[in-house]
């Protein structure tokens, strides 16, 4: 069925290394994608978004890549820090323009080793 | 500026009892969302409000769940009667308007049904 999913449920990296979190989506009609970070006991926090007319977008230490050909989304975190430890969710908007129809994936837990 | 405020943070009840969650969105945010998050899963939309109007409640189990946003500001989500499977985190989020950018989430209300 249609779903937003993740390749890996957990990811462990060394402090200072770069992290790459992957996400697959199945609906080619999705036109807006968001990455959220969720720390334990807190609500999801917006990290970065990208529209389908782009294939790359950069923020502070984060980059989102979108490959529409293979319906793949990735989040790259440069120089990963202990404070980056959290669960990361990708979300897709399947109906164009309305964030109320965001479909979240199951999440990847990122652990940063000091 | 205050973020999205939810209460209570934690609630433990016995099955068949009623429970209510309250959310105060960010001032000026017209769109309010209630999400359900099961352990290890991404958030799932229950209902979305534009001002006081529920514009998407297709995923709300209406036999036991109800929500209101009478004055278009704060909102209440109610479950009556609660079932064991309702144990989850109930997240409230708000945005300036539909499709206006990122959703801001509250810290959630964790419900445990015994």
Coordinates of C-alpha atoms in Angstrom, one line a residue:
Chain A
X1 CA 0.0 0.0 0.0
X2 CA 1.0 3.6 -0.2
X3 CA 3.2 4.7 2.7
X4 CA 6.1 6.8 3.7
X5 CA 8.8 4.6 5.0
X6 CA 12.3 4.4 6.1
X7 CA 15.2 2.2 5.1
X8 CA 16.7 1.9 8.6
X9 CA 14.9 2.1 12.0
X10 CA 18.1 3.0 13.9
X11 CA 21.4 4.8 13.0
X12 CA 24.4 5.2 15.2
X13 CA 27.2 7.6 14.3
X14 CA 30.3 9.0 15.9
X15 CA 30.2 12.6 17.0
X16 CA 31.6 14.8 14.3
X17 CA 30.7 12.4 11.5
X18 CA 28.1 13.2 8.9
X19 CA 24.7 11.4 9.2
X20 CA 22.4 10.4 6.4
X21 CA 18.9 9.4 7.1
X22 CA 16.8 8.0 4.3
X23 CA 13.2 7.9 3.4
X24 CA 11.2 6.3 0.6
X25 CA 7.8 7.5 -0.5
X26 CA 5.4 5.8 -2.9
X27 CA 3.0 8.5 -4.1
X28 CA 4.5 10.3 -7.1
X29 CA 1.8 13.0 -6.7
X30 CA 3.3 14.2 -3.4
X31 CA 4.7 17.6 -3.9
X32 CA 6.0 18.7 -0.5
X33 CA 8.2 17.0 1.9
X34 CA 9.3 17.8 5.4
X35 CA 11.8 16.4 7.9
X36 CA 11.0 16.6 11.6
X37 CA 13.1 15.9 14.6
X38 CA 11.5 14.5 17.8
X39 CA 13.4 14.3 21.1
X40 CA 12.2 12.0 23.8
X41 CA 9.1 13.4 25.5
X42 CA 8.7 16.3 23.1
X43 CA 6.7 17.1 20.0
X44 CA 8.2 16.9 16.5
X45 CA 10.2 19.9 15.6
X46 CA 10.5 21.2 12.0
X47 CA 14.0 20.8 10.5
X48 CA 13.7 21.5 6.8
X49 CA 11.3 21.2 3.9
X50 CA 11.5 20.8 0.2
X51 CA 9.1 21.1 -2.7
X52 CA 9.0 18.7 -5.6
X53 CA 10.3 21.3 -8.0
X54 CA 13.6 21.2 -6.2
X55 CA 16.1 18.4 -5.7
X56 CA 18.2 19.9 -3.0
X57 CA 17.8 22.3 -0.2
X58 CA 20.3 23.4 2.4
X59 CA 19.9 24.7 5.9
X60 CA 22.2 25.1 8.8
X61 CA 24.2 21.8 9.0
X62 CA 21.4 20.0 7.2
X63 CA 20.7 19.2 3.6
X64 CA 17.6 17.5 2.1
X65 CA 17.9 15.7 -1.1
X66 CA 14.9 14.7 -3.2
X67 CA 15.1 12.1 -6.0
X68 CA 11.7 12.0 -7.6
X69 CA 12.8 9.3 -10.1
X70 CA 13.2 6.7 -7.4
X71 CA 10.9 8.5 -4.9
X72 CA 13.6 8.9 -2.3
X73 CA 14.3 11.5 0.2
X74 CA 17.3 11.9 2.4
X75 CA 18.4 14.1 5.3
X76 CA 22.1 14.8 5.7
X77 CA 23.4 16.2 9.0
X78 CA 26.9 17.6 8.9
X79 CA 29.3 17.2 11.9
X80 CA 26.7 15.4 13.9
X81 CA 26.5 16.5 17.5
X82 CA 25.2 14.7 20.7
X83 CA 22.2 17.2 20.6
X84 CA 21.2 15.7 17.2
X85 CA 20.3 12.4 18.9
X86 CA 16.6 12.0 18.3
X87 CA 14.0 10.3 16.1
X88 CA 13.8 11.8 12.7
X89 CA 10.6 11.6 10.6
X90 CA 10.0 12.4 7.0
X91 CA 6.6 13.5 6.0
X92 CA 4.9 13.9 2.6
X93 CA 2.0 16.0 1.5
X94 CA 0.0 14.0 -0.8
X95 CA -2.7 16.4 -1.8
X96 CA -0.8 19.5 -2.7
X97 CA -0.6 22.6 -0.5
X98 CA -2.4 21.4 2.6
X99 CA -0.2 20.5 5.5
X100 CA -3.1 18.9 7.2
X101 CA -2.6 15.9 4.9
X102 CA 0.9 15.3 6.0
X103 CA 1.7 11.6 6.0
X104 CA 4.5 10.7 8.4
X105 CA 6.9 7.8 8.2
X106 CA 7.8 5.6 11.1
X107 CA 11.0 7.4 12.0
X108 CA 14.7 6.7 12.3
X109 CA 16.3 6.9 15.7
X110 CA 19.7 8.6 15.5
X111 CA 22.2 7.9 18.3
X112 CA 25.4 10.0 18.4
X113 CA 28.3 8.4 20.2
X114 CA 30.7 10.8 21.9
Chain B
X1 CA 6.5 33.9 22.1
X2 CA 4.8 30.9 23.7
X3 CA 4.6 27.7 21.7
X4 CA 1.7 25.3 21.5
X5 CA 0.5 24.5 25.0
X6 CA -1.1 21.2 25.8
X7 CA -2.5 19.7 29.0
X8 CA -2.3 17.4 30.8
X9 CA 1.1 16.1 29.9
X10 CA 0.3 12.7 31.3
X11 CA -3.0 11.0 32.1
X12 CA -3.7 7.5 33.4
X13 CA -7.2 6.2 33.4
X14 CA -9.1 2.9 33.5
X15 CA -10.8 1.7 30.4
X16 CA -14.3 2.9 29.8
X17 CA -13.5 6.2 31.6
X18 CA -13.7 9.5 29.7
X19 CA -10.7 11.7 29.2
X20 CA -10.1 15.2 27.7
X21 CA -7.1 17.0 26.3
X22 CA -6.7 20.7 25.9
X23 CA -4.6 22.6 23.4
X24 CA -3.8 26.3 23.1
X25 CA -2.2 27.1 19.7
X26 CA 0.3 29.8 19.0
X27 CA -1.4 33.2 18.9
X28 CA -2.6 34.1 15.5
X29 CA -2.5 30.6 14.1
X30 CA -5.7 29.8 12.4
X31 CA -5.1 26.2 11.6
X32 CA -5.1 23.6 14.4
X33 CA -4.4 19.9 14.2
X34 CA -4.8 16.9 16.5
X35 CA -2.5 14.0 15.8
X36 CA -2.2 10.6 17.4
X37 CA 1.2 9.1 17.9
X38 CA 1.6 5.4 18.9
X39 CA 4.9 4.2 20.3
X40 CA 7.6 4.0 17.7
X41 CA 5.3 5.4 15.0
X42 CA 4.9 8.7 13.2
X43 CA 2.1 11.0 14.0
X44 CA -1.3 10.4 12.4
X45 CA -3.8 13.1 11.7
X46 CA -7.1 12.9 13.6
X47 CA -8.6 16.2 12.8
X48 CA -7.8 19.6 11.4
X49 CA -9.5 22.9 12.1
X50 CA -9.5 26.1 10.0
X51 CA -10.6 28.6 12.7
X52 CA -13.6 27.0 14.3
X53 CA -14.5 24.7 11.4
X54 CA -13.4 21.1 11.3
X55 CA -12.3 20.8 7.7
X56 CA -10.8 17.3 7.9
X57 CA -12.1 14.8 10.4
X58 CA -12.0 11.7 8.2
X59 CA -9.6 9.9 10.5
X60 CA -11.3 10.7 13.8
X61 CA -13.1 7.6 15.3
X62 CA -16.4 9.4 15.8
X63 CA -18.0 6.7 17.9
X64 CA -15.8 7.6 20.8
X65 CA -13.7 10.6 19.9
X66 CA -14.9 14.2 19.6
X67 CA -13.2 17.5 19.3
X68 CA -14.2 21.2 19.4
X69 CA -12.7 24.6 18.8
X70 CA -15.6 26.8 19.6
X71 CA -14.1 30.2 19.4
X72 CA -11.4 29.3 16.8
X73 CA -8.6 29.5 19.4
X74 CA -8.1 26.7 21.9
X75 CA -9.4 23.2 21.3
X76 CA -10.4 20.1 23.3
X77 CA -10.1 16.5 22.2
X78 CA -12.3 14.0 24.1
X79 CA -12.4 10.3 24.3
X80 CA -15.5 8.6 25.8
X81 CA -15.2 5.8 26.7
X82 CA -11.5 5.1 26.5
X83 CA -10.2 1.7 25.4
X84 CA -6.9 0.0 26.0
X85 CA -5.9 0.7 22.4
X86 CA -6.2 4.4 22.9
X87 CA -3.0 4.5 24.9
X88 CA -0.8 6.9 22.9
X89 CA 0.5 10.4 22.8
X90 CA -2.0 13.0 21.5
X91 CA -0.2 15.8 19.8
X92 CA -1.6 19.2 19.0
X93 CA -0.1 21.4 16.3
X94 CA -0.8 24.8 14.7
X95 CA 0.1 26.8 11.7
X96 CA -0.7 30.2 10.4
X97 CA -3.0 28.8 7.8
X98 CA -3.4 25.8 5.7
X99 CA -0.3 25.3 3.6
X100 CA 1.4 28.3 5.1
X101 CA 4.6 26.5 6.2
X102 CA 5.7 24.5 9.1
X103 CA 3.5 23.0 11.7
X104 CA 4.4 23.8 15.3
X105 CA 3.8 20.9 17.7
X106 CA 3.1 20.9 21.4
X107 CA 4.8 18.5 23.7
X108 CA 1.8 16.1 23.6
X109 CA -0.4 14.5 26.1
X110 CA 0.5 10.9 27.0
X111 CA -2.5 8.7 27.7
X112 CA -2.3 5.4 29.4
X113 CA -5.4 3.3 29.6
X114 CA -5.4 0.5 32.1

